[in-house]
Coordinates of C-alpha atoms and ligand atoms in Angstrom, one line a residue:
X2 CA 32.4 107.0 36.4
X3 CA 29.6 104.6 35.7
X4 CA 26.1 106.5 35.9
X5 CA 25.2 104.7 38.7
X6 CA 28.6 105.9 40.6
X7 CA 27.7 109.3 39.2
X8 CA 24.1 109.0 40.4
X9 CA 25.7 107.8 43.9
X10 CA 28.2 110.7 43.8
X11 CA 25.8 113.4 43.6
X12 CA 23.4 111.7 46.2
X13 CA 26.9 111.9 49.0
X14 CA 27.6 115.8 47.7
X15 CA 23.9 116.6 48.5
X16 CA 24.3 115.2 51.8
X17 CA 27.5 116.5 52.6
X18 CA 26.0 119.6 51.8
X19 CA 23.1 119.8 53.8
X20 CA 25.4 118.5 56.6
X21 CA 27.1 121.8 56.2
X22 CA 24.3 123.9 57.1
X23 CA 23.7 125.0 60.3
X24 CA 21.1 122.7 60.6
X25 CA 23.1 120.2 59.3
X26 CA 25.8 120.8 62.1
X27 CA 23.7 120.5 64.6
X28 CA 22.6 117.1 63.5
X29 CA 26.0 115.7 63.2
X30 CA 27.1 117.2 66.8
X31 CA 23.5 115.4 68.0
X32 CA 25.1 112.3 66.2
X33 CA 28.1 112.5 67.5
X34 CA 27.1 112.8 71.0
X35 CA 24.7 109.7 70.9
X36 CA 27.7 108.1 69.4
X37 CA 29.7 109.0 72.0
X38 CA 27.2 108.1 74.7
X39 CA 27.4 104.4 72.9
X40 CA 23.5 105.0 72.3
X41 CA 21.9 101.7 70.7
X42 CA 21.7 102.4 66.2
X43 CA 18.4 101.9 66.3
X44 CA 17.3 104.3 69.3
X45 CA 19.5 106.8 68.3
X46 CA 18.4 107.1 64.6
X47 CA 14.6 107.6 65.6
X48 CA 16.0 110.1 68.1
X49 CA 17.8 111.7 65.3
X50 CA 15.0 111.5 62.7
X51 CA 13.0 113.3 65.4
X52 CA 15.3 115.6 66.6
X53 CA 16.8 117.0 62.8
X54 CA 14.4 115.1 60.2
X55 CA 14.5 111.9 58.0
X56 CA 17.0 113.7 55.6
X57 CA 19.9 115.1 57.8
X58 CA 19.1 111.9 60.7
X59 CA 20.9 109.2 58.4
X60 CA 23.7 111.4 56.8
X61 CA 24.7 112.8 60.0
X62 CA 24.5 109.2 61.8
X63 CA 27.1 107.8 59.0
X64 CA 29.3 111.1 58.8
X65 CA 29.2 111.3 62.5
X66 CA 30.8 107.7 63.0
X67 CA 33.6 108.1 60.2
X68 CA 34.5 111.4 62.5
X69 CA 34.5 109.2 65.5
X70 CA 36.7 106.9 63.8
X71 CA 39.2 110.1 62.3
X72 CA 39.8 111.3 65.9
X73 CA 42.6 108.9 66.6
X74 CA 44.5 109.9 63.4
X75 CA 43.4 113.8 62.9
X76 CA 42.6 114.6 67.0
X77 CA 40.9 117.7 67.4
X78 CA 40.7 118.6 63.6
X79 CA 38.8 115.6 63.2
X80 CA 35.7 117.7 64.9
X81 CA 35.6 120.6 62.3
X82 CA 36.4 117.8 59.2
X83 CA 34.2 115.6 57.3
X84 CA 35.4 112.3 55.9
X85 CA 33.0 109.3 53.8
X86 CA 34.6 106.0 54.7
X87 CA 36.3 105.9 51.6
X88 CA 38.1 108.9 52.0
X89 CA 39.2 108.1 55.4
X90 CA 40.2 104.8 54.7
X91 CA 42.7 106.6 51.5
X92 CA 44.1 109.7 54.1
X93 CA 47.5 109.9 55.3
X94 CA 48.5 110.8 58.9
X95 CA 48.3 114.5 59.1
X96 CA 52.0 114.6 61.0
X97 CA 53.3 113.1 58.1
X98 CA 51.7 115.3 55.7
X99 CA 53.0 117.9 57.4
X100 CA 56.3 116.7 57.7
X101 CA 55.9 116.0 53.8
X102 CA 54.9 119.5 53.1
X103 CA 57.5 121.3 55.0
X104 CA 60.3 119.2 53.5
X105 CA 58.5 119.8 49.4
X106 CA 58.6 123.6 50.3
X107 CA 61.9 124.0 51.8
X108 CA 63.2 124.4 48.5
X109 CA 61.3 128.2 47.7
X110 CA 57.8 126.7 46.0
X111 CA 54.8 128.1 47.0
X112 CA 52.6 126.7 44.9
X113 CA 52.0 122.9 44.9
X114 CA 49.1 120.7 42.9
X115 CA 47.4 118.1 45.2
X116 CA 47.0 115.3 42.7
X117 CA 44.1 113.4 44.6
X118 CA 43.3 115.3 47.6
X119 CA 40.6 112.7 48.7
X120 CA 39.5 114.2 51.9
X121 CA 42.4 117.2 51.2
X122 CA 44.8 115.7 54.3
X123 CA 48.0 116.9 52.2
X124 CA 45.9 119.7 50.8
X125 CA 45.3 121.4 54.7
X126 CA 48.9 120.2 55.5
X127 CA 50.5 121.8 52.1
X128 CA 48.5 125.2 53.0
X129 CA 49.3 125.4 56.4
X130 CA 52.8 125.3 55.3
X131 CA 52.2 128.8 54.0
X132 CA 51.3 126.9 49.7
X133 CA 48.7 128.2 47.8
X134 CA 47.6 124.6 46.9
X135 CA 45.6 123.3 43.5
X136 CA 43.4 120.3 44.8
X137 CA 42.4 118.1 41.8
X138 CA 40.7 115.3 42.1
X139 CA 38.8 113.2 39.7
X140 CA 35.7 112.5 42.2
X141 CA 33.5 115.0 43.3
X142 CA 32.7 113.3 46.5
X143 CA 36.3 113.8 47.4
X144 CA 36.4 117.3 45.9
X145 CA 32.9 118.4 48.1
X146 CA 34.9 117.2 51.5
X147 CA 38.4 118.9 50.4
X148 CA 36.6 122.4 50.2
X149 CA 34.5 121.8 53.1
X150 CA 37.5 120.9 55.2
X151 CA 39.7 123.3 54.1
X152 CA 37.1 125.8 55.1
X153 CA 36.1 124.6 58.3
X154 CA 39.9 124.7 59.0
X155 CA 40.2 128.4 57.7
X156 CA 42.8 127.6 55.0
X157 CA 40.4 128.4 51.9
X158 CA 41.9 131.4 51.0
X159 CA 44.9 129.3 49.9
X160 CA 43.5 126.3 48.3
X161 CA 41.4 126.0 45.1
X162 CA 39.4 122.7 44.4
X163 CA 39.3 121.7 41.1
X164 CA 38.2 119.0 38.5
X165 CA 40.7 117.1 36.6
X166 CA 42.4 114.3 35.9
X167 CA 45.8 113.8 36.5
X168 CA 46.9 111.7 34.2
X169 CA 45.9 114.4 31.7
X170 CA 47.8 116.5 34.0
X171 CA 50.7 115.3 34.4
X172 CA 51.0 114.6 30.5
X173 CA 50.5 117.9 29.8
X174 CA 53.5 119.1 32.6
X175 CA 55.6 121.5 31.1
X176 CA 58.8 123.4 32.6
X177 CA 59.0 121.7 35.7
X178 CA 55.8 123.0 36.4
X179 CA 52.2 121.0 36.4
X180 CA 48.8 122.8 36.4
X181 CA 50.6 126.0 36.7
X182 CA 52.4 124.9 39.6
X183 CA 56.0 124.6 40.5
X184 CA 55.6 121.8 42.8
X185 CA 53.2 118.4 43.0
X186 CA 52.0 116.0 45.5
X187 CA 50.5 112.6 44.4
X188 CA 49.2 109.9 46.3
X189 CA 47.4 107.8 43.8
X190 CA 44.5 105.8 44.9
X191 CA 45.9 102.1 45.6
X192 CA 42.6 100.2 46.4
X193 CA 39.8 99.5 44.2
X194 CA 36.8 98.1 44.9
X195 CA 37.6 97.6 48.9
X196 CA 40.8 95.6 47.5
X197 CA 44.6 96.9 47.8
X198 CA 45.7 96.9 44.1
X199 CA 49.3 95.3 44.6
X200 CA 50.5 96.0 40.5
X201 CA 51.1 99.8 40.7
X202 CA 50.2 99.7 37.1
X203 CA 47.0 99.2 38.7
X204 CA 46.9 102.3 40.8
X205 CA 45.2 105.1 40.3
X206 CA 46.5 107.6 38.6
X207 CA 49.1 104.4 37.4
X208 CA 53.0 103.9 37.8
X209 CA 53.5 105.3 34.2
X210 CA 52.3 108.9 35.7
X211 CA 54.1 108.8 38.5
X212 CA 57.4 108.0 37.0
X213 CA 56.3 111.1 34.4
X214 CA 55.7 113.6 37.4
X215 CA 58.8 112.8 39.0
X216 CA 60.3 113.0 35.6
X217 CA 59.0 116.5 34.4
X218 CA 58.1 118.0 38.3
X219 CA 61.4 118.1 40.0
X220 CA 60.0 119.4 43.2
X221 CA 57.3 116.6 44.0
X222 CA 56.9 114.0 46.0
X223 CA 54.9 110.6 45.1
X224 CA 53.4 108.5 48.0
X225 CA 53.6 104.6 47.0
X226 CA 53.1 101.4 48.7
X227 CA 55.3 100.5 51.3
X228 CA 55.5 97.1 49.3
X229 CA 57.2 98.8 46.2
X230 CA 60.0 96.6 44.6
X231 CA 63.7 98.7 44.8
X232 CA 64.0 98.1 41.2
X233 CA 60.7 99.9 40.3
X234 CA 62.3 103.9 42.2
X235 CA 64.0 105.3 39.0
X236 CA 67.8 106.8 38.5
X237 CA 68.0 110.4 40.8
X238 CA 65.2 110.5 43.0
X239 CA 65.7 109.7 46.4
X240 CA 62.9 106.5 47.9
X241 CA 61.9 106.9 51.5
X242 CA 60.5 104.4 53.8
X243 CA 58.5 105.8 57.0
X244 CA 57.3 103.9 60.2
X245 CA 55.2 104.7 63.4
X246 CA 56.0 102.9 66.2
X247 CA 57.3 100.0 65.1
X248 CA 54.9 99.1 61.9
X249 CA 55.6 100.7 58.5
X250 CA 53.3 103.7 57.4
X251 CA 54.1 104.9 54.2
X252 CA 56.9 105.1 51.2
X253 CA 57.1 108.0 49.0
X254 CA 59.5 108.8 45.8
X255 CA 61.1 112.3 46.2
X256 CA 61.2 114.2 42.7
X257 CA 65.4 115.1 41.7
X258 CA 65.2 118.5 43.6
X259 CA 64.2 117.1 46.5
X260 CA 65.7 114.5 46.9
X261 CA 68.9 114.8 49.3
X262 CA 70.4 111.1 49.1
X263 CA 69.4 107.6 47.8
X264 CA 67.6 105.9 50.7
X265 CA 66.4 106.9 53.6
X266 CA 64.6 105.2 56.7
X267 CA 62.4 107.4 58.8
X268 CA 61.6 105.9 62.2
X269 CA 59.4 107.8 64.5
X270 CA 59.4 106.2 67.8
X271 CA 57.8 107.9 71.5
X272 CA 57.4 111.5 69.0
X273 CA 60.7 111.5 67.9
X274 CA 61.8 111.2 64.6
X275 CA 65.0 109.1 63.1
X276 CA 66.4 109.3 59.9
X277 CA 68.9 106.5 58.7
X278 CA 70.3 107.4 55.0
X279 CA 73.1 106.3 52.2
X280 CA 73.6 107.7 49.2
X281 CA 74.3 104.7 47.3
X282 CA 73.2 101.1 48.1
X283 CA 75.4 100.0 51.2
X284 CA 74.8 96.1 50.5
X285 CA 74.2 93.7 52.3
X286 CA 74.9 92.8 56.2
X287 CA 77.7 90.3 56.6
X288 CA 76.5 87.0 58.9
X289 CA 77.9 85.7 61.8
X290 CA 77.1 83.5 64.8
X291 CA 74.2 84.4 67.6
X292 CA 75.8 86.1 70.1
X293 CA 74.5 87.6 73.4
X294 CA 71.9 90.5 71.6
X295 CA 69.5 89.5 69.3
X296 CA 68.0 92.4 67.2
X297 CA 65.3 92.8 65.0
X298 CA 65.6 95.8 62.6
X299 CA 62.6 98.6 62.4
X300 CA 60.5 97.8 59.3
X301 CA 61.5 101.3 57.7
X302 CA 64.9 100.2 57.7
X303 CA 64.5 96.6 56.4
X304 CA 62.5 97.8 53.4
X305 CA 65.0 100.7 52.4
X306 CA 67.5 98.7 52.5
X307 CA 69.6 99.8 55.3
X308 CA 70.1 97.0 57.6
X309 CA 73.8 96.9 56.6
X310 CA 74.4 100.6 58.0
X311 CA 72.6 99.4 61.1
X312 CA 74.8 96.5 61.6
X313 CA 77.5 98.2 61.4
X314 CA 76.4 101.0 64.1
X315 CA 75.9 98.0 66.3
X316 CA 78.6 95.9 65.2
X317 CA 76.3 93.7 64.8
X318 CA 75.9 90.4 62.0
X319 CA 73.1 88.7 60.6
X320 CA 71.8 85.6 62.1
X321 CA 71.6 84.4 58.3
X322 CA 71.9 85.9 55.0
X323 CA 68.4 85.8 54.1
X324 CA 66.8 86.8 57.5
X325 CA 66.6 90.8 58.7
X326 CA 67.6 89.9 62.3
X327 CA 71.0 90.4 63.6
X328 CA 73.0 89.5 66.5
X329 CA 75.8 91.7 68.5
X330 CA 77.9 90.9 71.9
X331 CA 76.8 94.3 73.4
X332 CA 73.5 95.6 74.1
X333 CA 72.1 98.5 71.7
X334 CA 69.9 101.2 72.2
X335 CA 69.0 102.5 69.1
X336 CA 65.9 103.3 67.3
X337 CA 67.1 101.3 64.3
X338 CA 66.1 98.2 66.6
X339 CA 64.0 96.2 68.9
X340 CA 66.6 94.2 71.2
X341 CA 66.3 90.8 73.0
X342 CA 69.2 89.5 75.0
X343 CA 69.4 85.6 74.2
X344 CA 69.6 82.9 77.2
X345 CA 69.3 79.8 74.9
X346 CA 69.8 78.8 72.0
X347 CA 68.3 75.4 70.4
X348 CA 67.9 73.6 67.2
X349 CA 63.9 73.9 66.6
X350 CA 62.1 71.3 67.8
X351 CA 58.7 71.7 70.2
X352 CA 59.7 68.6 72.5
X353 CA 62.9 69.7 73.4
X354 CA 61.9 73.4 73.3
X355 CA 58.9 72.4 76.0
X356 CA 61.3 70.5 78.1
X357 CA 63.7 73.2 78.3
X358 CA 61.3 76.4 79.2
X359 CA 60.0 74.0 81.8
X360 CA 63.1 73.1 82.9
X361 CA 63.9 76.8 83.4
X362 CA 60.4 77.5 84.8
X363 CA 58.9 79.3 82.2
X364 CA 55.3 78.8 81.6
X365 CA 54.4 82.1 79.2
X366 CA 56.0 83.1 76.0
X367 CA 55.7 86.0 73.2
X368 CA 56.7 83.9 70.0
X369 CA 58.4 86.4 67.2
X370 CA 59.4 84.5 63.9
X371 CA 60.7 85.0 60.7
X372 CA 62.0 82.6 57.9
X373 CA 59.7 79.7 59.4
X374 CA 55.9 78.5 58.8
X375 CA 55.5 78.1 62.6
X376 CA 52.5 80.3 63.7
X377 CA 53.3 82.4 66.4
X378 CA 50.0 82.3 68.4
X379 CA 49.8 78.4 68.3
X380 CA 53.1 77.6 69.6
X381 CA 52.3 80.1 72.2
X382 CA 49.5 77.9 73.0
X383 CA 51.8 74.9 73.2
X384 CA 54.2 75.8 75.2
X385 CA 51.9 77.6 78.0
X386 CA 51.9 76.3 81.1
X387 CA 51.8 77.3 85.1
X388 CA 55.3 78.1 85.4
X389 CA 55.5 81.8 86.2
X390 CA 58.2 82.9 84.4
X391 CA 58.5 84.5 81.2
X392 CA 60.4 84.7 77.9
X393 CA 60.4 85.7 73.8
X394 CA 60.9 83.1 71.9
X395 CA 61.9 84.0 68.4
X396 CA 61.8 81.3 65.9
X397 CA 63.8 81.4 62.9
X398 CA 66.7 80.1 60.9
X399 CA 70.6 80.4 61.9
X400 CA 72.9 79.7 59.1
X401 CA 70.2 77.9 57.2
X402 CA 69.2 75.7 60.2
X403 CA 65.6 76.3 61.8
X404 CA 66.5 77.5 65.3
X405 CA 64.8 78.6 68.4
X406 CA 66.2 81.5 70.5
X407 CA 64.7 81.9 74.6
X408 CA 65.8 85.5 74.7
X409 CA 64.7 88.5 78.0
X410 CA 63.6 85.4 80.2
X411 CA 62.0 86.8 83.5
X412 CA 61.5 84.6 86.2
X413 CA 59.7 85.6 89.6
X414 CA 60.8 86.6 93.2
Ligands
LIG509 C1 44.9 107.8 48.2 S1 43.8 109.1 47.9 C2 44.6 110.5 48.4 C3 44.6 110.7 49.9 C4 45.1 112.0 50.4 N1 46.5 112.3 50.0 C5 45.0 112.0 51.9 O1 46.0 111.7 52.6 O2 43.9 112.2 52.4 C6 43.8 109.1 46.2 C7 42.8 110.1 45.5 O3 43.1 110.2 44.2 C8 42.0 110.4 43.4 N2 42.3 109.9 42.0 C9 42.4 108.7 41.5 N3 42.7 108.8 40.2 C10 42.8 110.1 39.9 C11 43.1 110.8 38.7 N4 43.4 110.2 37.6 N5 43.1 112.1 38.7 C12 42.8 112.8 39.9 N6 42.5 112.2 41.0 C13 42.5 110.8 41.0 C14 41.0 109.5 44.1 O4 39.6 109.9 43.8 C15 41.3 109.7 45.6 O5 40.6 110.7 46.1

C-alpha cells in the first residue's frame, strides 16, 4: 500500500471504530432511518451532525447507505453488518457461501483459511458451518469489518482475523495444509481501481496462487470469474459454474478432494437448486433444423460446457453449431432452459419481418438475439406499432443464415 492508501486506511478503521460504539450505533440507526425516510443529503447530514456530532454524522451517513444497499443480498444480517463500498461491491451472496462452506466441510475439516475475507461473507458462512476459520486479508479496512461482523453476528469465538498475505501463504503451504489449516477458501480480488481485471494473472492474489492452493490444499475451493477460459481449470479439480435466476453469479475451481466430477452447472431458479454434471467433457451438441420449441440454455450451463447433456435430455439440436440455442419437437420443462414455442420462421430482413407481425397483428415484441449485431432495444422500437398482440422475437443465425424466429405470439380476445 501507497502511504497515502495507508493514511486512507487508517482514517476508514477509525471510523468504523467509532461507528462501533454505542454512540456510534446510534448514529448509524439515526442514518439509516433518515435514509429510509428518503430524507434530502443535505437536511439529513445537519440533522445528523446535530443529533451525533461532526465526527460520527458523515461516517454513519456513508456506512448507513452501503447497509441500505447490502439488504437485498445479506437481508436481515445486513442490519448488525458493516460494509465500505468496496467491500460490498467484492462480497459474494451469503446463500452461496453457505452452500460453499457446507460442501468444503463435508469432507471432516474444521478448520479453513479465508484467503481475503473482505467484508468476511465466506468467513460468517465458513463459521456458521460449525469451522474455526483464519480470516487473512492484506487490507486492514477489510480486516476491521471482518471482526466487527463476525462479532456482531456472534461467531467470534470461531474466527481469528489476521494479517497476511496470501501469496506468501499459499507458498509457504505445506501438507495439504495452509496457515495451519486443513482447508482454504480464496476469492482473489478481481477489480482494481473500479475496473474488472479480465487477465487473472491480474487478480489479486494472481492465477499462479491459485493454481498452487489447489495444488498443495486439496480441500479448497477458489472463486474465479465466471469469464474463465476451460483451458485455464487444471487436470483433477472439478470447475463449477453457478447462476441465479437466469444470469450467471459465480465460478469456482474445487481443490482434488472436493471435487466429485469434471463440470458442473448449478442453476438455482424460484429457491431451488439444479445441478447438471459430466465427468469428462460431453462435446458438443449435434445441429438440426428449427422445429416447434426453441430453447435457450441457462448461462451456467452454456459456460460449463453442458449444453450437449441438455440436448440430449430434451432431445433437442442446435439451431447452429456456433450458437447455444437449441430446438426440439416437444415442449420442455426444465430448469436447464428458457422455452419459446416458434410460430414463424423468416430469413432476417426488417421489411418483411414488419410486414409479417403486422400481418399477424402483432404490434409489441421482446427481441432476444444471439450471433447477430442487431440491437435488441432498437428493433423493438421498429417494429412497435398499435396492433395488440404480442410475440418474442429472437434474432439469430440458423445453419449459418441470419434468421428471425416469431415464437409465444399472444394475440387478444
Ligand atoms: C473479492 S474479495 C473477497 C470477498 C469475500 N469472499 C466476500 O464474499 O465477501 C478479495 C479480498 O482479497 C484481499 N486480497 C487481495 N490480495 C490479497 C493477498 N495477496 N493476500 C490477502 N488478501 C488479499 C482483498 O483485500 C479483498 O478484501
Amino acid at each position: 500500500m501507497d502511504p497515502e492508501s495507508e493514511q486512507q486506511a487508517a482514517e476508514t478503521v477509525r471510523q468504523l471504530r467509532a461507528l462501533a460504539t454505542p454512540e456510534g450505533a446510534v448514529a448509524l440507526d439515526r442514518a439509516l432511518a433518515l435514509l429510509d425516510a428518503g430524507t434530502d443529503p443535505v437536511a439529513a447530514l445537519t440533522r445528523l451532525r446535530s443529533e451525533a456530532g461532526t465526527d460520527l454524522a458523515g461516517p454513519a451517513w456513508g456506512i448507513a447507505r452501503q447497509r441500505q444497499r447490502a439488504r437485498a443480498t445479506f437481508g436481515p444480517d445486513a442490519e448488525r453488518m458493516l460494509f465500505t463500498s468496496d467491500a460490498l461491491e467484492q462480497a459474494g451472496r451469503p446463500e452461496l457461501a453457505a452452500r460453499r462452506a457446507a460442501r468444503l466441510l463435508a469432507g471432516g475439516a474444521d478448520s479453513v483459511a479465508d484467503l481475503g475475507c473482505a467484508a468476511g461473507t465466506d468467513t460468517i458462512a465458513l463459521a456458521r458451518a460449525g469451522a474455526r476459520v483464519l480470516a487473512v486479508d492484506v487490507d486492514p479496512v477489510a480486516r476491521e469489518l471482518t471482526a466487527t461482523n463476525v462479532e456482531a453476528l456472534g461467531v467470534a469465538d470461531d474466527v481469528w482475523v489476521v494479517a497476511g498475505d496470501a501469496v506468501e501463504l499459499v507458498a509457504a503451504a505445506r501438507g495439504g495444509e495452509v496457515a495451519g489449516c486443513g482447508a482454504a477458501v480464496l476469492d482473489p480480488a478481481r477489480r482494481a481501481g473500479g475496473k474488472r481485471q479480465l487477465d487473472p494473472d491480474r487478480w489479486s492474489p494472481p492465477w499462479s496462487t491459485v493454481v498452487e492452493l489447489l495444488a498443495k490444499v486439496p480441500t479448497s475451493v477458489v472463486k474465479v470469474a465466471p469469464g474463465l477460459d476451460h483451458d485455464r481449470a487444471p487436470a483433477g479439480i472439478e470447475a463449477e459454474w453457478v447462476s441465479v435466476g437466469g444470469f450467471i453469479v459465480e465460478a469456482l475451481l474445487w481443490g482434488p478432494a472436493v471435487a466429485t466430477t469434471w463440470r458442473r452447472a448449478t442453476v438455482v431458479r424460484g429457491g431451488e437448486v439444479h445441478e447438471l454434471t459430466a465427468d469428462a467433457d460431453p462435446g458438443p451438441a449435434t445441429a438440426g433444423p428449427v422445429r416447434s420449441w426453441l430453447h435457450e440454455p441457462d448461462p451456467a450451463v452454456i459456460r460449463s460446457g453442458l449444453v450437449s447433456l441438455a440436448a440430449d435430455e430434451l432431445g433437442a439440436t442446435l439451431v447452429d453449431p456456433t450458437i447455444a440455442y437449441l430446438s426440439s419437437d416437444a415442449a420442455a420443462d426444465s430448469p436447464w432452459v428458457r422455452s419459446y414455442r416458434v410460430d414463424e420462421v423468416l430469413p432476417f430482413n426488417l421489411k418483411k419481418l414488419r410486414a409479417l407481425l403486422r400481418s399477424r397483428g402483432i404490434g409489441r415484441v421482446v427481441v432476444k438475439k444471439r450471433g447477430s449485431a442487431i440491437e435488441p432495444e432498437t428493433l423493438a422500437r421498429q417494429l412497435r406499432t398499435d396492433a395488440r398482440g404480442t410475440a418474442t422475437v429472437v434474432v439469430t443465425r440458423v445453419a449459418g443464415a441470419p434468421t428471425a424466429l416469431v415464437c409465444d405470439v399472444s394475440l387478444p380476445g
